[in-house]
JSON list of C-alpha atoms in Angstrom, two decimals:
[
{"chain": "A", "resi": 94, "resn": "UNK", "atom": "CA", "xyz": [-82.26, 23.66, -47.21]},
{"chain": "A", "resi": 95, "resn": "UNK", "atom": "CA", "xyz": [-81.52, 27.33, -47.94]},
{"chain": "A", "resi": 96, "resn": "UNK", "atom": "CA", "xyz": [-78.55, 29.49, -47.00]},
{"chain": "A", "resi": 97, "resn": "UNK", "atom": "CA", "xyz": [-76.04, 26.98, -47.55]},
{"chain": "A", "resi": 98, "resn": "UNK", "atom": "CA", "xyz": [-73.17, 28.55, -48.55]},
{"chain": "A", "resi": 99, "resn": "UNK", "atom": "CA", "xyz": [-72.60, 26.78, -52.34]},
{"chain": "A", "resi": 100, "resn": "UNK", "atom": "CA", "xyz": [-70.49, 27.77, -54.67]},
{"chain": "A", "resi": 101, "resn": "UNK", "atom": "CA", "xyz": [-70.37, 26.19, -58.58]},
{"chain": "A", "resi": 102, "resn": "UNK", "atom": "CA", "xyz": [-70.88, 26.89, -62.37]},
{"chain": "A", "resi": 103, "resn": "UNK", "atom": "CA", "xyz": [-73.88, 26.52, -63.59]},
{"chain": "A", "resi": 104, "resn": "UNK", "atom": "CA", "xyz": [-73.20, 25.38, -67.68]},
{"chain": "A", "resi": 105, "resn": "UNK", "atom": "CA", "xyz": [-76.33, 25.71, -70.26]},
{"chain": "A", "resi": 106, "resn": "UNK", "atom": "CA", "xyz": [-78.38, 22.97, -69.87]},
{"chain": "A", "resi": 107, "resn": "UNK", "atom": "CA", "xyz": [-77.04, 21.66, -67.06]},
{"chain": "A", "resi": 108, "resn": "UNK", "atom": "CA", "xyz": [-78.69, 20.13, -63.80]},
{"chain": "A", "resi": 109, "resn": "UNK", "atom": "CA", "xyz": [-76.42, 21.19, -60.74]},
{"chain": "A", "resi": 110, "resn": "UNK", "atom": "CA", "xyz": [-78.16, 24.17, -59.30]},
{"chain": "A", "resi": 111, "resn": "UNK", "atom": "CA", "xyz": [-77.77, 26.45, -56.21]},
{"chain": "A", "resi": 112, "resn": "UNK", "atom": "CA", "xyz": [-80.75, 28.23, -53.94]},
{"chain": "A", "resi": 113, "resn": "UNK", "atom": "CA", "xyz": [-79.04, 31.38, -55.20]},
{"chain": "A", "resi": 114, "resn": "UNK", "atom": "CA", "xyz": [-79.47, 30.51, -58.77]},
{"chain": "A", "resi": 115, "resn": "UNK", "atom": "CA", "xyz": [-83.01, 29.74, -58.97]},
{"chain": "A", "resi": 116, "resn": "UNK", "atom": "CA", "xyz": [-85.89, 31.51, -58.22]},
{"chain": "A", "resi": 117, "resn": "UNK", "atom": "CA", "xyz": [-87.68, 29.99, -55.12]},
{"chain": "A", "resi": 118, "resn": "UNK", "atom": "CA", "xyz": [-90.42, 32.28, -55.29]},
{"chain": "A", "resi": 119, "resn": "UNK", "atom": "CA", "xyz": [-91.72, 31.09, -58.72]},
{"chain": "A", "resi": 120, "resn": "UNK", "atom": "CA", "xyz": [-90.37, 27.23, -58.90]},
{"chain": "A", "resi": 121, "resn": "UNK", "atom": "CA", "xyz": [-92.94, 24.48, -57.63]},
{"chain": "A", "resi": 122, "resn": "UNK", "atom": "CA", "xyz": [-94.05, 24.47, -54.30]},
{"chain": "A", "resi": 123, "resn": "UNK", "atom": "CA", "xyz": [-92.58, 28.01, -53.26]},
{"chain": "A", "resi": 124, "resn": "UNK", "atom": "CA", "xyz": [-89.70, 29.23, -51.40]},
{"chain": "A", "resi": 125, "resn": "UNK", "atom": "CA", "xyz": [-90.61, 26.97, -48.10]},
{"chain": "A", "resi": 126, "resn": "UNK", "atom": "CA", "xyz": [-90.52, 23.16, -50.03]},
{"chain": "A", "resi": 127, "resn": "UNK", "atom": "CA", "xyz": [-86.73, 22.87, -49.39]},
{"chain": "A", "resi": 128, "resn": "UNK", "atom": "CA", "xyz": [-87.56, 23.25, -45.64]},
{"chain": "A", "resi": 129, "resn": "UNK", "atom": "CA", "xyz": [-90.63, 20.83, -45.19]},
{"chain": "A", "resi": 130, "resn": "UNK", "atom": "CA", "xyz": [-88.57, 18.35, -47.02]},
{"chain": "A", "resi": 131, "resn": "UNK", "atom": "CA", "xyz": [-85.69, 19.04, -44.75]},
{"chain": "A", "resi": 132, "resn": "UNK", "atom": "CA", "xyz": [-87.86, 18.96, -41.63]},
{"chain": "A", "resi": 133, "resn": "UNK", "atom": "CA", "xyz": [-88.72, 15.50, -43.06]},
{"chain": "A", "resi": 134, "resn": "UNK", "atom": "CA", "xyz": [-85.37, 13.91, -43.44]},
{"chain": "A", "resi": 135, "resn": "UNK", "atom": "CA", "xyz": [-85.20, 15.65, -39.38]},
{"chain": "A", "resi": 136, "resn": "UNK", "atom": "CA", "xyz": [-88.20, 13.62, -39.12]},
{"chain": "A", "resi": 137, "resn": "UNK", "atom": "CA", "xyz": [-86.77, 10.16, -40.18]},
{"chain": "A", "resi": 138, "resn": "UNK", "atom": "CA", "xyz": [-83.66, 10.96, -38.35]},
{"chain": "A", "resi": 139, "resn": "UNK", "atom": "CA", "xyz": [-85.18, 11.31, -34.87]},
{"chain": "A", "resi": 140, "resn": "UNK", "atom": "CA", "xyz": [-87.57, 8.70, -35.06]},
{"chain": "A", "resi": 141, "resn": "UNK", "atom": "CA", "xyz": [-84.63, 6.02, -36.03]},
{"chain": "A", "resi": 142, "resn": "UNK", "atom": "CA", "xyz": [-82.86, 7.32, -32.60]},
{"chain": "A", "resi": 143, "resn": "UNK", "atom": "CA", "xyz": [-86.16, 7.43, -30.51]},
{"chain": "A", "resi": 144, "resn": "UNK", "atom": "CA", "xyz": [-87.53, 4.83, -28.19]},
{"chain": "A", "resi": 145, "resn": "UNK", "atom": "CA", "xyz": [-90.73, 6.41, -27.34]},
{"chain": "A", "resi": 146, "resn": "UNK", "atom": "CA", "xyz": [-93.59, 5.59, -24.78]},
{"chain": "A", "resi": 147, "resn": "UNK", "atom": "CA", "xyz": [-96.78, 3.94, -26.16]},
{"chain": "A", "resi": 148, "resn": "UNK", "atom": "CA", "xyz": [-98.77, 7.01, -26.03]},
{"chain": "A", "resi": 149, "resn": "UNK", "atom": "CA", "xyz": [-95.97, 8.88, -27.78]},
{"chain": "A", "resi": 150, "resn": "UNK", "atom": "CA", "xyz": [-96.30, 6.66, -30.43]},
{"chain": "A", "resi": 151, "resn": "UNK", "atom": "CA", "xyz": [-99.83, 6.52, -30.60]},
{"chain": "A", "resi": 152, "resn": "UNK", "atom": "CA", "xyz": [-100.15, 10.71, -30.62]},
{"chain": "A", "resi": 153, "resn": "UNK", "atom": "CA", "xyz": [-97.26, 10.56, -33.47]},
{"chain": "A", "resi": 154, "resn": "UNK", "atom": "CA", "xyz": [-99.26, 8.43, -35.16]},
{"chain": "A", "resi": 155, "resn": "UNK", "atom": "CA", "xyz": [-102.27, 10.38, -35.27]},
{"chain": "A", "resi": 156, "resn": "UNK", "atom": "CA", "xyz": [-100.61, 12.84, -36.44]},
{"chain": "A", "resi": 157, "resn": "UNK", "atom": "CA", "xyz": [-98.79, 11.53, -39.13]},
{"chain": "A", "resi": 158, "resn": "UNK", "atom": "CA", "xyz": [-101.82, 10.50, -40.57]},
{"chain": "A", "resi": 159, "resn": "UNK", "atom": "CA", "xyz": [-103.67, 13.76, -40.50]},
{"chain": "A", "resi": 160, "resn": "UNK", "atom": "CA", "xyz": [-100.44, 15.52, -41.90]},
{"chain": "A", "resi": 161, "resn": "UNK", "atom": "CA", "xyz": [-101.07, 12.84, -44.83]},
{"chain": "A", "resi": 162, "resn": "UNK", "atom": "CA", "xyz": [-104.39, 13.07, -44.99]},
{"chain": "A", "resi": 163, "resn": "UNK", "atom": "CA", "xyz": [-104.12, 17.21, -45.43]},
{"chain": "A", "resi": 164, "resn": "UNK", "atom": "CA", "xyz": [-101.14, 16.46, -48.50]},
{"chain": "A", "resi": 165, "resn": "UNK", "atom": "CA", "xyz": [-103.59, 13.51, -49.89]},
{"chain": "A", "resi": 166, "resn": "UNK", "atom": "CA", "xyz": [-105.92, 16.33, -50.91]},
{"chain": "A", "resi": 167, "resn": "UNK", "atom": "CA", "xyz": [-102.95, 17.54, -53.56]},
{"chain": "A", "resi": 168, "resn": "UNK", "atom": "CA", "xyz": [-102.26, 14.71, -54.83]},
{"chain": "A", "resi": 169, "resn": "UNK", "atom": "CA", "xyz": [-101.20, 15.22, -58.75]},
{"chain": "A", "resi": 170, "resn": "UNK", "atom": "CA", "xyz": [-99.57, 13.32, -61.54]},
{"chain": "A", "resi": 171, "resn": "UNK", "atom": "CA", "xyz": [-96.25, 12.46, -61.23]},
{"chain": "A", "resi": 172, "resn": "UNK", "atom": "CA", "xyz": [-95.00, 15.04, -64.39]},
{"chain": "A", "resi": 173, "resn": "UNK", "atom": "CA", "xyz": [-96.89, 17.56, -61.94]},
{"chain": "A", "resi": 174, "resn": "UNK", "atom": "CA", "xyz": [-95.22, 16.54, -58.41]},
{"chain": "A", "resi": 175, "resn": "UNK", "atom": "CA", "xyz": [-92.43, 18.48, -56.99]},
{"chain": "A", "resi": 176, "resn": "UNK", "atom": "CA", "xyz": [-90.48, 16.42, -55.33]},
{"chain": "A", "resi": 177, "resn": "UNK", "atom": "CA", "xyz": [-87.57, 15.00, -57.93]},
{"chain": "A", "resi": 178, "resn": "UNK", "atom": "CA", "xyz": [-88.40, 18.20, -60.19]},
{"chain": "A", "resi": 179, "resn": "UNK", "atom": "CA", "xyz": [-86.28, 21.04, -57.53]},
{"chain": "A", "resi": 180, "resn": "UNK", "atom": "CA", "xyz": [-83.25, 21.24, -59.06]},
{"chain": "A", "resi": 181, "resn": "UNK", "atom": "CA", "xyz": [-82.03, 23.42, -56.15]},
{"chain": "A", "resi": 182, "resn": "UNK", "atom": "CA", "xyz": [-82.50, 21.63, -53.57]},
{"chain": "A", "resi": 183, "resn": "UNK", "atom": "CA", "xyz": [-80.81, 18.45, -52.32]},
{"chain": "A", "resi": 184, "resn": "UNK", "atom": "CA", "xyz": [-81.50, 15.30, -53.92]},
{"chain": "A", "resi": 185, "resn": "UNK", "atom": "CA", "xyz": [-83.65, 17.05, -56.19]},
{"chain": "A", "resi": 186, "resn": "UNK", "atom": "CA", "xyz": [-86.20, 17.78, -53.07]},
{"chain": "A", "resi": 187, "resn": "UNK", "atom": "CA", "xyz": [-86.74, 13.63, -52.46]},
{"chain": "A", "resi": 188, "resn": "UNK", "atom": "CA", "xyz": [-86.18, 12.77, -48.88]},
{"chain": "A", "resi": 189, "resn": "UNK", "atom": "CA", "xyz": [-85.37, 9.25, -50.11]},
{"chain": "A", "resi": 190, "resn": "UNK", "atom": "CA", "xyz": [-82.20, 10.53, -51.17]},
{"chain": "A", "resi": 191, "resn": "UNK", "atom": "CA", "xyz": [-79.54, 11.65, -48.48]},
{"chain": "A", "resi": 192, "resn": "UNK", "atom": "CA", "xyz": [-78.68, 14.98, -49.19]},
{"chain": "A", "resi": 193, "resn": "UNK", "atom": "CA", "xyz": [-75.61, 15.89, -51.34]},
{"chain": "A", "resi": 194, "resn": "UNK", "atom": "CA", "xyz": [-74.62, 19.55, -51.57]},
{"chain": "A", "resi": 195, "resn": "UNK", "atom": "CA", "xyz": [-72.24, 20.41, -54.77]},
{"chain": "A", "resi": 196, "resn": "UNK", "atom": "CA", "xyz": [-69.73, 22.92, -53.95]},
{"chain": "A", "resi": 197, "resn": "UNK", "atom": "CA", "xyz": [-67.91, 22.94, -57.20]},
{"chain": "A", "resi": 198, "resn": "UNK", "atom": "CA", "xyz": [-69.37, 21.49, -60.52]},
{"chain": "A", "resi": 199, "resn": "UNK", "atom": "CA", "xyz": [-69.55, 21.52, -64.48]},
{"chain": "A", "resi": 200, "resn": "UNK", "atom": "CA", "xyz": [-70.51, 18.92, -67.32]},
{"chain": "A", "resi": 201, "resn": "UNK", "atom": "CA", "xyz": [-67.72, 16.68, -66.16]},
{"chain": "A", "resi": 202, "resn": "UNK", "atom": "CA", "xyz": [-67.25, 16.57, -63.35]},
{"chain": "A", "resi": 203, "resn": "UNK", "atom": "CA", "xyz": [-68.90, 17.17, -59.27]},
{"chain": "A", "resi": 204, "resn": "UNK", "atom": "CA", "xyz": [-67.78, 17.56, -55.92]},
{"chain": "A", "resi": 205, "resn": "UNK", "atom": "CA", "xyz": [-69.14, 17.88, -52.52]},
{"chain": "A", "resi": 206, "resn": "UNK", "atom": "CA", "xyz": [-70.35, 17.14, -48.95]},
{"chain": "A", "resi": 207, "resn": "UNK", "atom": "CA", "xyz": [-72.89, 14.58, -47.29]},
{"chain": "A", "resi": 208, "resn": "UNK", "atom": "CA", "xyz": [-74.38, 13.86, -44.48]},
{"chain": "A", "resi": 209, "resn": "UNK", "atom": "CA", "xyz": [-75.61, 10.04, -43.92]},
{"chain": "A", "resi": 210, "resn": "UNK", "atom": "CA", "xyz": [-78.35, 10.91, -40.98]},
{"chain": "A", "resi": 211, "resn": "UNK", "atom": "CA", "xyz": [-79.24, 8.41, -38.55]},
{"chain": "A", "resi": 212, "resn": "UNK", "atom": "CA", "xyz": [-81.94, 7.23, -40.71]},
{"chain": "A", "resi": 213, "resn": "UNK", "atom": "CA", "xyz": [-79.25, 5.80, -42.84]},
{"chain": "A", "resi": 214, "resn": "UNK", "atom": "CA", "xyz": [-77.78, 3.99, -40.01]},
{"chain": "A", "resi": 215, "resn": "UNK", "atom": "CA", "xyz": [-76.96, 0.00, -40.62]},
{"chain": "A", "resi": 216, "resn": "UNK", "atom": "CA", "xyz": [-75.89, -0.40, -37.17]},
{"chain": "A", "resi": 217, "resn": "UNK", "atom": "CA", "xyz": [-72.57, 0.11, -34.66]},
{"chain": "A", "resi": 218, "resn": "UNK", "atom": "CA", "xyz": [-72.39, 3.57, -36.35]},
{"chain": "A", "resi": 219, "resn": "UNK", "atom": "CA", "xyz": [-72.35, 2.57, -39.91]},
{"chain": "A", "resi": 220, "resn": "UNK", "atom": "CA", "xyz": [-74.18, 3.60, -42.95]},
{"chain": "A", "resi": 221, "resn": "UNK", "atom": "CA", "xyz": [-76.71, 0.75, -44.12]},
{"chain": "A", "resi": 222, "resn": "UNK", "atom": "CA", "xyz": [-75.13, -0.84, -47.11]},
{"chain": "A", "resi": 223, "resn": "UNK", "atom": "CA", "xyz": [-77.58, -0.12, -49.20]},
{"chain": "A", "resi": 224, "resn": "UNK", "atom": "CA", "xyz": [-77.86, 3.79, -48.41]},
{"chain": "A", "resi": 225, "resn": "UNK", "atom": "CA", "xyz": [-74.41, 4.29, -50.38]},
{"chain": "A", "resi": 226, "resn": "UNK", "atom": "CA", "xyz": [-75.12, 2.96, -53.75]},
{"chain": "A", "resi": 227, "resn": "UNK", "atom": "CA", "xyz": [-78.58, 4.94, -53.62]},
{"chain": "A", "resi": 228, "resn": "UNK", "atom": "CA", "xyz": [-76.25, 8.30, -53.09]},
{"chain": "A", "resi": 229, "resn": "UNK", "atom": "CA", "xyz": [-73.68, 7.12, -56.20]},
{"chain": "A", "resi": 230, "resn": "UNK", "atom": "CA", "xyz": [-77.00, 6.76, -58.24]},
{"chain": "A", "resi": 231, "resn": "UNK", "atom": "CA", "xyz": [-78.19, 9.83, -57.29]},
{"chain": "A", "resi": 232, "resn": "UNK", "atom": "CA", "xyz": [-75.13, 12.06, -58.13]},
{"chain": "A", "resi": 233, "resn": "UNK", "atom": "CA", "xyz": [-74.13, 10.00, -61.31]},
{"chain": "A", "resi": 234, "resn": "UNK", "atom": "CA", "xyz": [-77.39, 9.65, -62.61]},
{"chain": "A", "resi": 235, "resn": "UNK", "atom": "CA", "xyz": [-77.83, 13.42, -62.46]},
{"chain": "A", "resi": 236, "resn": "UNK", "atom": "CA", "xyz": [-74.21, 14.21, -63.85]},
{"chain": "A", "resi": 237, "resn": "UNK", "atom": "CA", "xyz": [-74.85, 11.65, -66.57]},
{"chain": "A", "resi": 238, "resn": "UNK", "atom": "CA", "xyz": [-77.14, 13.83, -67.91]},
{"chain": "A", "resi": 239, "resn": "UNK", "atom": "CA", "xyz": [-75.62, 17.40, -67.16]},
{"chain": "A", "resi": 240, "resn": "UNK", "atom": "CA", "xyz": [-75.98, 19.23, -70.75]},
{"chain": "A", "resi": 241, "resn": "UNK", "atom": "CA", "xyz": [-76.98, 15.94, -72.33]},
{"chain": "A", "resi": 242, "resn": "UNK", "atom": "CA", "xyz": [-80.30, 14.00, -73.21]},
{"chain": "A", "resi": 243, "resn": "UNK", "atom": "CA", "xyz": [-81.86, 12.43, -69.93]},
{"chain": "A", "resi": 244, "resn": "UNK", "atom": "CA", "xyz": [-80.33, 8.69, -69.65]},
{"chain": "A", "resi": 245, "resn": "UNK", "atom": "CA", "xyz": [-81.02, 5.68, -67.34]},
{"chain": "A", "resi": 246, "resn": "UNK", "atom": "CA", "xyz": [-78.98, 3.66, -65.14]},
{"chain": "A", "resi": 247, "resn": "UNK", "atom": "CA", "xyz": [-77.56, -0.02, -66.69]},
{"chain": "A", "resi": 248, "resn": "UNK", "atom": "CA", "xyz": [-75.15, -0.97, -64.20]},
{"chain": "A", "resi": 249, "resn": "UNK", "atom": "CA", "xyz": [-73.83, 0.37, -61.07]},
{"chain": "A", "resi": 250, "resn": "UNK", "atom": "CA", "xyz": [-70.70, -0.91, -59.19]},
{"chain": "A", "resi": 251, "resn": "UNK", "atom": "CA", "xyz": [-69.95, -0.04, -55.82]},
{"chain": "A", "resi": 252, "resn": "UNK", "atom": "CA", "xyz": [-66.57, -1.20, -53.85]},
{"chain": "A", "resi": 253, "resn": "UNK", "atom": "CA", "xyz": [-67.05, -0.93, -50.10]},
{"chain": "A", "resi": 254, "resn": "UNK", "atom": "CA", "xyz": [-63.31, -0.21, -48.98]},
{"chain": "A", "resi": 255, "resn": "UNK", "atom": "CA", "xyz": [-64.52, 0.38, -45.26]},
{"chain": "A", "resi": 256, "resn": "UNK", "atom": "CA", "xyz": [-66.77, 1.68, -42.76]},
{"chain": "A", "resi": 257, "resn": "UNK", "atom": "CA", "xyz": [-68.84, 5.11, -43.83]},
{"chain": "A", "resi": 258, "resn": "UNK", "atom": "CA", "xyz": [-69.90, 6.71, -41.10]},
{"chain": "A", "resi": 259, "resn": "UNK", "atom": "CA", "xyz": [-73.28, 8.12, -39.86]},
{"chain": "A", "resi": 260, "resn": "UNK", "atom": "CA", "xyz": [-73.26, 11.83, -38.85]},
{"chain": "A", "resi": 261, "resn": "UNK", "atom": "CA", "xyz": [-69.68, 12.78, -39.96]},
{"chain": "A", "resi": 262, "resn": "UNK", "atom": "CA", "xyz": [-69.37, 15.07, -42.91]},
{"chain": "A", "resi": 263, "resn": "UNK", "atom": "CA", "xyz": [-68.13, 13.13, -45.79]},
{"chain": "A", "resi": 264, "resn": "UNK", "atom": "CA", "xyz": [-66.80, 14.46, -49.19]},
{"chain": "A", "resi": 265, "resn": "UNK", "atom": "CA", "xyz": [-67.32, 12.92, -52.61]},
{"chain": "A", "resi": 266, "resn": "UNK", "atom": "CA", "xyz": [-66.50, 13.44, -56.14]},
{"chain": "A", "resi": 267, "resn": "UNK", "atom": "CA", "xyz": [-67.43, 11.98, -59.48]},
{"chain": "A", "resi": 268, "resn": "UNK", "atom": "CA", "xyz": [-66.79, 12.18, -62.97]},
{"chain": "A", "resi": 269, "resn": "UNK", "atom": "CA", "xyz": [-67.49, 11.53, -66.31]},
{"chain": "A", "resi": 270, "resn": "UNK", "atom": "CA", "xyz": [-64.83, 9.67, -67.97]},
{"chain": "A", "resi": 271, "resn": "UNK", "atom": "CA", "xyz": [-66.26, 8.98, -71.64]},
{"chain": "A", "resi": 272, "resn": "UNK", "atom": "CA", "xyz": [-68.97, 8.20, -74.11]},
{"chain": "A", "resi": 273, "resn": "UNK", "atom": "CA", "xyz": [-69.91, 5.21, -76.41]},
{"chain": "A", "resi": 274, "resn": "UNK", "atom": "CA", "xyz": [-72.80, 5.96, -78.55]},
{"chain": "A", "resi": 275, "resn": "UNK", "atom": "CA", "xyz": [-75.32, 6.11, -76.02]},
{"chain": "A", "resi": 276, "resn": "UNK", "atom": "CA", "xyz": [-73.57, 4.76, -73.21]},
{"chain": "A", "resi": 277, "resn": "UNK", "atom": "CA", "xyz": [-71.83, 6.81, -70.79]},
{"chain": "A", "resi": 278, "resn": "UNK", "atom": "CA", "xyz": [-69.57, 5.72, -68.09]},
{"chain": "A", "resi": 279, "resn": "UNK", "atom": "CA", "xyz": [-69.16, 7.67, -64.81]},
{"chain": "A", "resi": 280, "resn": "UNK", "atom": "CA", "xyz": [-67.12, 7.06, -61.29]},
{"chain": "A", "resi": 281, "resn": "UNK", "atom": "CA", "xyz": [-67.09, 8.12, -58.06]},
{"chain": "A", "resi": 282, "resn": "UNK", "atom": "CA", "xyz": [-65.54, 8.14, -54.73]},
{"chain": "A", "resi": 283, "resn": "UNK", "atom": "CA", "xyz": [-67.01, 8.63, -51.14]},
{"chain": "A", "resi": 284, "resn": "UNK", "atom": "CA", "xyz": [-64.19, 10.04, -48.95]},
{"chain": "A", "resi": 285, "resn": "UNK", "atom": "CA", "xyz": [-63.61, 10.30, -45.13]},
{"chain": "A", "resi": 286, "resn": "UNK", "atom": "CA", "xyz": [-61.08, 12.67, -44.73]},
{"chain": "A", "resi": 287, "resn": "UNK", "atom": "CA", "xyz": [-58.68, 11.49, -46.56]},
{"chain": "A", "resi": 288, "resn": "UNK", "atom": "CA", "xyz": [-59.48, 7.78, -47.19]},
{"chain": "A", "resi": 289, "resn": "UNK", "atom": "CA", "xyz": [-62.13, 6.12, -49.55]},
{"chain": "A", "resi": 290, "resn": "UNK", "atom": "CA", "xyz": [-64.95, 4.67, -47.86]},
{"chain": "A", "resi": 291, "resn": "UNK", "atom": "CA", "xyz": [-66.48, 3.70, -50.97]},
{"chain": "A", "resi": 292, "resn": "UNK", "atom": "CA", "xyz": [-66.14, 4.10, -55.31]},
{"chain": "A", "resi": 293, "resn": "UNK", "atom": "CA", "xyz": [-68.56, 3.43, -57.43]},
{"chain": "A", "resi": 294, "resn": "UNK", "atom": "CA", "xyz": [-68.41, 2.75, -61.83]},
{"chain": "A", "resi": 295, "resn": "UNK", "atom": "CA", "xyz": [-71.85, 3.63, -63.59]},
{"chain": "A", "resi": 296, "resn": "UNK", "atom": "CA", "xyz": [-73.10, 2.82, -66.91]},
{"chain": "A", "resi": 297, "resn": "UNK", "atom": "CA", "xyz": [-75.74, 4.86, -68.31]},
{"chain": "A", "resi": 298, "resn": "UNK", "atom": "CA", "xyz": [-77.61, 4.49, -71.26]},
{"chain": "A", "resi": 299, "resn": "UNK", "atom": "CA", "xyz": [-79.24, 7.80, -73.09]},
{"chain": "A", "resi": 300, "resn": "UNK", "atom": "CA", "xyz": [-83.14, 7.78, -74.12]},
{"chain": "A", "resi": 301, "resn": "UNK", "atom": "CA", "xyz": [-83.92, 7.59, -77.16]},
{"chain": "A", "resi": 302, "resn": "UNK", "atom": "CA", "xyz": [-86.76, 9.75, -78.31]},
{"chain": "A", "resi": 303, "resn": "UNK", "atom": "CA", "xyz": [-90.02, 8.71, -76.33]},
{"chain": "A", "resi": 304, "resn": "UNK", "atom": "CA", "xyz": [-88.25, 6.57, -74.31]},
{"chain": "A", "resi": 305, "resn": "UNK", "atom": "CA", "xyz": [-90.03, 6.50, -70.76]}
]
């Protein structure tokens, strides 16, 4: 996903990156990870729309499983993986995740534009149900912890208001809105224009030292 046009502030220990702030040369998996891992979520998208022949499906197969077979080979720990370790890239470089891209951003707050693909369809043009609280988790989770300790999820509350919709560019925005001790509690709101599709509340709960 490079040459997106992102703008933001990047504050010291902070997780909200741009390509143009890191260095793709030297970070995990080189400059081209960004684009196999979009050229996956192209991948999931197209095969969701597709109603292929027999021996389509039999060829794709194949070759799925020789493209796994060649990765298998590399398979590492997951401290060592790459995928949710790119900072840069969307969704931290998982393909799980749909792909939010911050345009503006500090420790408090994040806004910005996604996608849902048709991989994320539910049905009659409609993002699955269960796509949208795996994007609020995503961007809270990783706001949660902008300049702070790493922290977990505890509860997550998401308000469908109506219909999201797949393939139209969507904007949303979250916050922190205050700490407790430990706990920190976050919202967020998926817009269509100019109306809510969705808002989330998040509780998160800092690590304590050695905490896995």
């Amino acid at each position: 996903m490079t040459g997106h046009p992102l703008a933001g502030k990047i504050q010291q220990g902070g997780t909200w990156k741009a390509p143009r702030d890191a260095d793709p040369g030297s970070a995990p998996g080189g400059p081209g990870f960004g684009d196999m891992i979009e050229a996956l979520r192209v991948l999931q998208d197209t095969v969701t729309g597709a109603a292929p022949p027999p021996e389509i499906v039999e060829e794709t197969t194949r070759t799925l499983r020789d493209l796994s077979a060649v990765l298998a080979s590399h398979t590492v720990p997951e401290r060592e993986q790459v995928v949710g370790h790119r900072m840069d890239l969307p969704g931290r470089g998982q393909a799980l995740v749909p792909a939010f891209l911050p345009v503006e951003w500090d420790d408090s707050r994040v806004s910005g534009r996604v996608t849902f693909g048709r991989h994320y369809l539910g049905g009659n043009g409609a993002v699955h149900g269960g796509a949208i609280p795996l994007l609020f988790d995503e961007v809270l989770g990783r706001l949660a912890s902008s300049g702070r300790t790493i922290c977990r999820t505890a509860y997550l509350h998401v308000n469908f208001r109506r219909i999201t919709p797949v393939g139209v560019e969507l904007r949303l925005e979250a916050a922190f809105e205050r700490d407790e001790g430990r706990k920190r509690v976050l919202t967020a709101a998926l817009y269509d224009g100019d109306h809510v599709t969705a808002d989330a509340e998040g509780l998160f709960i800092a690590l304590r030292p050695g905490q896995p």
